[in-house]
Amino acid sequence: MSDSIVLVLNCGSSSVKGAVIDSKTGEVLFSCLGEKLNLPDAFITFKYQGEKEVEDLSAHPHHTGAIEAMLHALERHGLDKKIGAVGHRIVHGGEHFKESTIVDEAVIDNIQKCITLAPLHNPAHLLGISAARNVFHHIPHIVVFDTAFHQTMPDYAYTYAVPFELYKETGLRRYGAHGTSVRYVSGEAARMLNRPADKLALVVAHLGNGSSITAVKNGKVQDTSMGLTPLEGLVMGTRCGDIDASVFSFLHEQKGYDIGEITEILNKKSGLLGISGVSNDYRVVEESADTGNRRAALALEVFAYRLAKYIAAMTVATGHLDALVFTGGIGENSKTMRANVLEKLGFLGLVVDDKLNAEMRFGKAGIITASQNPLAMVIPTNEELMIAQDAAKLAGLA
Ligand code: AMP
């Protein structure tokens, strides 16, 4: 068995995403995606050394079928015996999990207890864990939670101003998401700046289809923009982010919508898509704005203004700012958005360097400001590598 190879799994209700990663080098040796699970036309696609292979799963269209097919593909490529651990991405660990951990029955119990907080995701993760433990029964399984890194938030940052009993009875509080990504880029920021992580004040903007912003001081999260669910905070692809909660009674009275319909509007029909009427995809909205679409331009401006406002607010949580870090598909690639946001934040001492800003795209990492204190940088995220590293460490491989 190799000493660093991990299978990273991300199980959804109708999909299983897998990657075999060398946790030391970050190299992806094999990847696969099982889709349409629990439907008659379920299938899985494997990628190995640049070659694609598609396999029909209709005879076994469930999670176990997909993971068994994965094992057989790994056997064909001689990779199965090299894998020393399986790392599972889990959306919600509630207050039970402050860090990654090895799966045992008590861990399964606690993931189950968090189902109320992530009713769509955690049941699918549990299915995936159970199937993967059956198929890969000889190696340790490790769970890595999107919420865990945020568990250091102080109570005044995670407490909502609602009757306290509701928190006690139901767990209603801010949890945040994107924690694995934020942990990865925070570590990378410290490494790239050659500064100890426990002496850095960072604001991390993870800007993708889902977007959030997190204040990280001395290696610990102080505050984050996503809340009980990933709906709160920034403007996203289809999510509205912050909004007056009275929108529920207002839209019910004005339009007769019920709770389910309003929840659907706020999660799936709002954000960039809702304002622009064009797309949830930032690039497409940018292209439309460039051709003169004013709603598309307004969507980008609402996005940038909310983001700048949040970055400034997060410096209250960090006390001061050493570095602002952009990551996620939009953060890693859109130089116009970054320039716009940095201009709005000039009063913090951030000054964009146009040449560097244009350079740091498409996977390139580096500083994008002329200012050094504070500075802004771009760091491509790599949640799968973080999961692989945690799994390797806990399984004693690293
Ligand atoms: P993610 O969820 O991290 O994969 O990010 C997806 C988002 O990144 C989408 O809104 C994309 O439009 C955006 N994105 C990807 N590439 C670019 C680019 N070159 N310029 C602007 N936005 C981009």
PDB file of C-alpha atoms and ligand atoms in Angstrom, residues 178 206-210 237 272 280-286 327-337 361-362 381 383, ligand 1:
ATOM      1  CA  HIS A 178     -17.098  26.438   2.706  1.00  0.00           C
ATOM      2  CA  HIS A 206     -14.858  32.210  -1.526  1.00  0.00           C
ATOM      3  CA  LEU A 207     -16.765  33.340  -4.616  1.00  0.00           C
ATOM      4  CA  GLY A 208     -18.300  30.617  -6.752  1.00  0.00           C
ATOM      5  CA  ASN A 209     -21.825  29.564  -7.551  1.00  0.00           C
ATOM      6  CA  GLY A 210     -22.231  29.708  -3.772  1.00  0.00           C
ATOM      7  CA  GLY A 237     -25.601  32.580  -8.513  1.00  0.00           C
ATOM      8  CA  LEU A 272     -27.303  37.039 -10.210  1.00  0.00           C
ATOM      9  CA  ASN A 280     -26.655  32.378 -12.622  1.00  0.00           C
ATOM     10  CA  ASP A 281     -23.227  32.095 -14.257  1.00  0.00           C
ATOM     11  CA  TYR A 282     -21.019  35.104 -13.499  1.00  0.00           C
ATOM     12  CA  ARG A 283     -19.203  34.926 -16.845  1.00  0.00           C
ATOM     13  CA  VAL A 284     -22.460  34.925 -18.793  1.00  0.00           C
ATOM     14  CA  VAL A 285     -23.804  37.877 -16.781  1.00  0.00           C
ATOM     15  CA  GLU A 286     -20.512  39.739 -17.405  1.00  0.00           C
ATOM     16  CA  THR A 327     -10.859  32.094  -4.223  1.00  0.00           C
ATOM     17  CA  GLY A 328     -13.628  30.068  -5.953  1.00  0.00           C
ATOM     18  CA  GLY A 329     -14.471  30.229  -9.679  1.00  0.00           C
ATOM     19  CA  ILE A 330     -15.311  33.955  -9.663  1.00  0.00           C
ATOM     20  CA  GLY A 331     -12.635  34.992  -7.144  1.00  0.00           C
ATOM     21  CA  GLU A 332      -9.934  33.073  -8.997  1.00  0.00           C
ATOM     22  CA  ASN A 333     -10.842  34.375 -12.459  1.00  0.00           C
ATOM     23  CA  SER A 334     -12.731  37.671 -12.645  1.00  0.00           C
ATOM     24  CA  LYS A 335     -10.163  40.481 -12.703  1.00  0.00           C
ATOM     25  CA  THR A 336     -12.883  43.100 -13.301  1.00  0.00           C
ATOM     26  CA  MET A 337     -14.831  42.072 -10.199  1.00  0.00           C
ATOM     27  CA  ARG A 361      -6.260  33.940 -13.303  1.00  0.00           C
ATOM     28  CA  PHE A 362      -6.933  30.421 -14.509  1.00  0.00           C
ATOM     29  CA  THR A 381      -8.962  26.489  -3.678  1.00  0.00           C
ATOM     30  CA  GLU A 383     -11.105  21.199  -1.043  1.00  0.00           C
TER      31      GLU A 383
HETATM   32  P1  AMP B   1     -17.384  27.481  -8.692  1.00  0.00           P
HETATM   33  O1  AMP B   1     -18.733  27.304  -8.050  1.00  0.00           O
HETATM   34  O2  AMP B   1     -16.284  27.771  -7.725  1.00  0.00           O
HETATM   35  O3  AMP B   1     -17.024  26.406  -9.685  1.00  0.00           O
HETATM   36  O4  AMP B   1     -17.495  28.826  -9.574  1.00  0.00           O
HETATM   37  C1  AMP B   1     -18.437  28.961 -10.601  1.00  0.00           C
HETATM   38  C2  AMP B   1     -18.521  30.435 -10.993  1.00  0.00           C
HETATM   39  O5  AMP B   1     -17.230  30.898 -11.431  1.00  0.00           O
HETATM   40  C3  AMP B   1     -19.492  30.693 -12.138  1.00  0.00           C
HETATM   41  O6  AMP B   1     -20.341  31.782 -11.812  1.00  0.00           O
HETATM   42  C4  AMP B   1     -18.563  31.070 -13.278  1.00  0.00           C
HETATM   43  O7  AMP B   1     -19.155  31.971 -14.189  1.00  0.00           O
HETATM   44  C5  AMP B   1     -17.409  31.721 -12.555  1.00  0.00           C
HETATM   45  N1  AMP B   1     -16.237  31.779 -13.422  1.00  0.00           N
HETATM   46  C6  AMP B   1     -15.508  30.753 -13.888  1.00  0.00           C
HETATM   47  N2  AMP B   1     -14.550  31.212 -14.746  1.00  0.00           N
HETATM   48  C7  AMP B   1     -14.702  32.558 -14.813  1.00  0.00           C
HETATM   49  C8  AMP B   1     -14.037  33.613 -15.542  1.00  0.00           C
HETATM   50  N3  AMP B   1     -13.046  33.351 -16.362  1.00  0.00           N
HETATM   51  N4  AMP B   1     -14.470  34.875 -15.330  1.00  0.00           N
HETATM   52  C9  AMP B   1     -15.489  35.140 -14.525  1.00  0.00           C
HETATM   53  N5  AMP B   1     -16.168  34.197 -13.812  1.00  0.00           N
HETATM   54  C10 AMP B   1     -15.779  32.917 -13.963  1.00  0.00           C
END
